[in-house]
Tab-separated table of C-alpha atoms in Angstrom:
chain	number	residue	atom	x	y	z
R	23	MET	CA	-52.072	-17.233	77.171
R	24	SER	CA	-53.888	-17.213	73.823
R	25	TRP	CA	-52.054	-16.073	70.695
R	26	ARG	CA	-54.216	-12.923	70.579
R	27	SER	CA	-53.356	-12.057	74.188
R	28	PHE	CA	-49.690	-12.748	73.541
R	29	VAL	CA	-49.597	-10.509	70.485
R	30	ARG	CA	-51.510	-7.713	72.215
R	31	PHE	CA	-49.184	-7.874	75.207
R	32	PHE	CA	-45.914	-8.104	73.302
R	33	GLY	CA	-46.962	-6.539	69.988
R	34	GLY	CA	-45.778	-3.027	70.735
R	35	ARG	CA	-42.517	-4.242	72.219
R	36	PHE	CA	-41.063	-5.838	69.075
R	37	GLY	CA	-39.025	-3.682	66.768
R	38	ALA	CA	-40.684	-0.350	67.539
R	39	SER	CA	-38.260	2.537	67.588
R	40	ARG	CA	-38.305	6.248	67.072
R	41	ALA	CA	-36.424	7.478	64.066
R	42	PRO	CA	-33.756	10.115	64.586
R	43	SER	CA	-34.262	13.461	62.874
R	44	SER	CA	-31.228	12.829	60.657
R	45	GLU	CA	-32.516	9.553	59.233
R	46	PRO	CA	-31.833	8.817	55.555
R	47	GLU	CA	-34.459	9.863	53.012
R	48	HIS	CA	-35.469	6.313	52.048
R	49	LEU	CA	-36.083	5.378	55.696
R	50	ARG	CA	-38.125	8.518	56.331
R	51	ARG	CA	-40.180	7.842	53.201
R	52	GLY	CA	-40.700	4.216	54.253
R	53	ARG	CA	-41.854	5.257	57.710
R	54	LEU	CA	-44.307	7.735	56.177
R	55	GLY	CA	-45.659	4.954	53.962
R	56	GLU	CA	-46.034	2.520	56.858
R	57	GLU	CA	-47.913	5.106	58.920
R	58	ALA	CA	-50.260	5.824	55.996
R	59	ALA	CA	-50.808	2.099	55.399
R	60	ARG	CA	-51.558	1.467	59.063
R	61	HIS	CA	-54.050	4.335	59.192
R	62	HIS	CA	-55.729	3.173	55.971
R	63	LEU	CA	-56.136	-0.422	57.162
R	64	GLU	CA	-57.381	0.615	60.593
R	65	ASN	CA	-60.040	2.722	58.854
R	66	LEU	CA	-61.090	-0.440	56.984
R	67	GLY	CA	-61.589	-2.266	60.295
R	68	PHE	CA	-58.253	-4.064	60.618
R	69	GLN	CA	-56.957	-4.454	64.181
R	70	PHE	CA	-53.287	-3.491	64.465
R	71	LEU	CA	-51.079	-6.032	66.226
R	72	ALA	CA	-47.438	-5.263	65.454
R	73	ALA	CA	-44.992	-3.318	63.298
R	74	ASN	CA	-41.451	-3.793	62.048
R	75	HIS	CA	-40.758	-7.281	63.325
R	76	ARG	CA	-37.218	-8.142	62.281
R	77	TRP	CA	-35.610	-11.545	62.282
R	78	ARG	CA	-32.470	-12.844	60.684
R	79	ARG	CA	-34.584	-14.357	57.901
R	80	GLY	CA	-36.734	-11.317	57.122
R	81	GLU	CA	-38.910	-8.463	58.326
R	82	LEU	CA	-42.650	-7.898	58.588
R	83	ASP	CA	-43.742	-4.289	58.094
R	84	LEU	CA	-47.194	-4.583	59.688
R	85	VAL	CA	-49.291	-7.333	61.249
R	86	PHE	CA	-53.066	-7.067	61.669
R	87	GLU	CA	-56.048	-9.184	62.575
R	88	PHE	CA	-59.059	-8.954	60.268
R	89	CYS	CA	-62.161	-11.160	60.311
R	90	GLY	CA	-60.353	-13.947	62.151
R	91	LEU	CA	-57.328	-13.822	59.840
R	92	LEU	CA	-53.801	-12.884	60.728
R	93	VAL	CA	-52.708	-10.473	57.986
R	94	PHE	CA	-49.022	-9.898	57.209
R	95	VAL	CA	-48.664	-6.616	55.329
R	96	GLU	CA	-45.777	-5.550	53.115
R	97	VAL	CA	-45.764	-1.789	52.530
R	98	LYS	CA	-44.176	-0.385	49.380
R	99	THR	CA	-43.757	3.378	49.179
R	100	ARG	CA	-42.768	5.168	45.986
R	101	GLU	CA	-42.878	8.636	44.457
R	102	VAL	CA	-45.786	9.427	42.145
R	103	GLY	CA	-44.896	8.976	38.493
R	104	GLY	CA	-42.846	5.803	38.619
R	105	LEU	CA	-43.034	3.442	35.665
R	106	LEU	CA	-43.869	0.354	37.716
R	107	ARG	CA	-46.380	-0.132	40.475
R	108	PRO	CA	-44.739	-0.407	43.906
R	109	ALA	CA	-46.051	-3.974	44.341
R	110	ALA	CA	-43.817	-5.033	41.441
R	111	ALA	CA	-40.902	-4.824	43.888
R	112	VAL	CA	-42.332	-7.799	45.799
R	113	ASN	CA	-40.604	-10.368	43.630
R	114	ARG	CA	-40.089	-14.083	44.271
R	115	ARG	CA	-37.090	-13.478	46.536
R	116	LYS	CA	-38.978	-10.899	48.616
R	117	ARG	CA	-42.003	-13.204	48.907
R	118	LEU	CA	-39.718	-15.958	50.182
R	119	ARG	CA	-38.271	-13.641	52.844
R	120	LEU	CA	-41.762	-12.537	53.886
R	121	THR	CA	-42.850	-16.174	54.137
R	122	ARG	CA	-39.893	-16.988	56.375
R	123	ALA	CA	-40.539	-13.933	58.553
R	124	ALA	CA	-44.225	-14.859	58.899
R	125	LEU	CA	-43.308	-18.401	59.950
R	126	ASP	CA	-40.868	-16.978	62.514
R	127	TYR	CA	-43.603	-14.681	63.823
R	128	LEU	CA	-46.043	-17.595	64.121
R	129	ARG	CA	-43.392	-19.615	65.950
R	130	VAL	CA	-42.794	-16.771	68.423
R	131	ILE	CA	-46.502	-16.458	69.244
R	132	GLY	CA	-46.840	-20.183	69.909
R	133	ARG	CA	-47.726	-21.655	66.488
R	134	PRO	CA	-51.465	-20.998	66.683
R	135	ARG	CA	-53.770	-22.737	64.231
R	136	VAL	CA	-54.921	-19.520	62.650
R	137	PRO	CA	-55.541	-18.713	58.994
R	138	PHE	CA	-53.336	-16.004	57.562
R	139	ARG	CA	-52.657	-14.154	54.354
R	140	PHE	CA	-50.161	-11.760	52.798
R	141	ASP	CA	-51.349	-8.307	51.710
R	142	ILE	CA	-49.455	-5.510	49.995
R	143	VAL	CA	-50.180	-1.832	50.521
R	144	GLU	CA	-48.838	0.578	47.922
R	145	VAL	CA	-48.307	4.136	49.111
R	146	LEU	CA	-47.642	6.836	46.530
R	147	ILE	CA	-46.165	10.089	47.774
R	148	LYS	CA	-45.513	13.460	46.211
R	149	SER	CA	-43.426	16.143	47.904
R	150	ASP	CA	-43.441	14.201	51.175
R	151	GLN	CA	-47.242	14.049	51.195
R	152	VAL	CA	-49.290	10.885	50.848
R	153	TRP	CA	-50.910	11.000	47.412
R	154	GLU	CA	-52.612	7.612	47.221
R	155	VAL	CA	-52.918	4.384	49.224
R	156	ARG	CA	-53.811	1.124	47.462
R	157	HIS	CA	-54.574	-2.062	49.385
R	158	LEU	CA	-53.966	-5.373	47.589
R	159	PRO	CA	-55.526	-8.079	49.793
R	160	ASP	CA	-54.270	-11.651	49.537
R	161	ALA	CA	-51.552	-10.432	47.168
R	162	PHE	CA	-49.592	-13.693	47.178
R	163	ARG	CA	-49.522	-17.145	48.740
R	164	MET	CA	-46.901	-18.643	51.007
R	165	SER	CA	-43.770	-19.418	49.010
R	166	LYS	CA	-42.901	-23.031	48.326
R	167	PRO	CA	-41.515	-25.230	49.840
R	168	TYR	CA	-42.894	-23.812	53.091
R	169	ARG	CA	-46.088	-25.013	54.758
R	170	TYR	CA	-47.884	-24.152	57.941
R	171	GLY	CA	-50.392	-26.217	59.855
């Protein structure tokens, strides 16, 4: 089975869950942001593969394929009017966790020789409505000392 077939077959089975109606505010806001990010990227031609893959070493919000690349997407959702851009929250420690999670994901799908990148999508909301979506392609490189390939 090719890595694409594997991901398509198992993609929807990893980590997907319905949120209860009494979920905490930050989780509800995060889910809203992830849905907006997914919709935005699909409109740009990205092919959705998976969401919310959790491992002991980290979590991947969204995974897409775009122009032959595997794209690992970190979604950051914030209220309009914050002092810092949401992407500022993706610090060195967070990048390291995302790198580890991406390597775990690649291991699970059979270590394909496929190019990949890390994108960030910033979602700004106001009164529980999506205000703006910003896509930051190739936002950072794999954290050292990790390598793939």
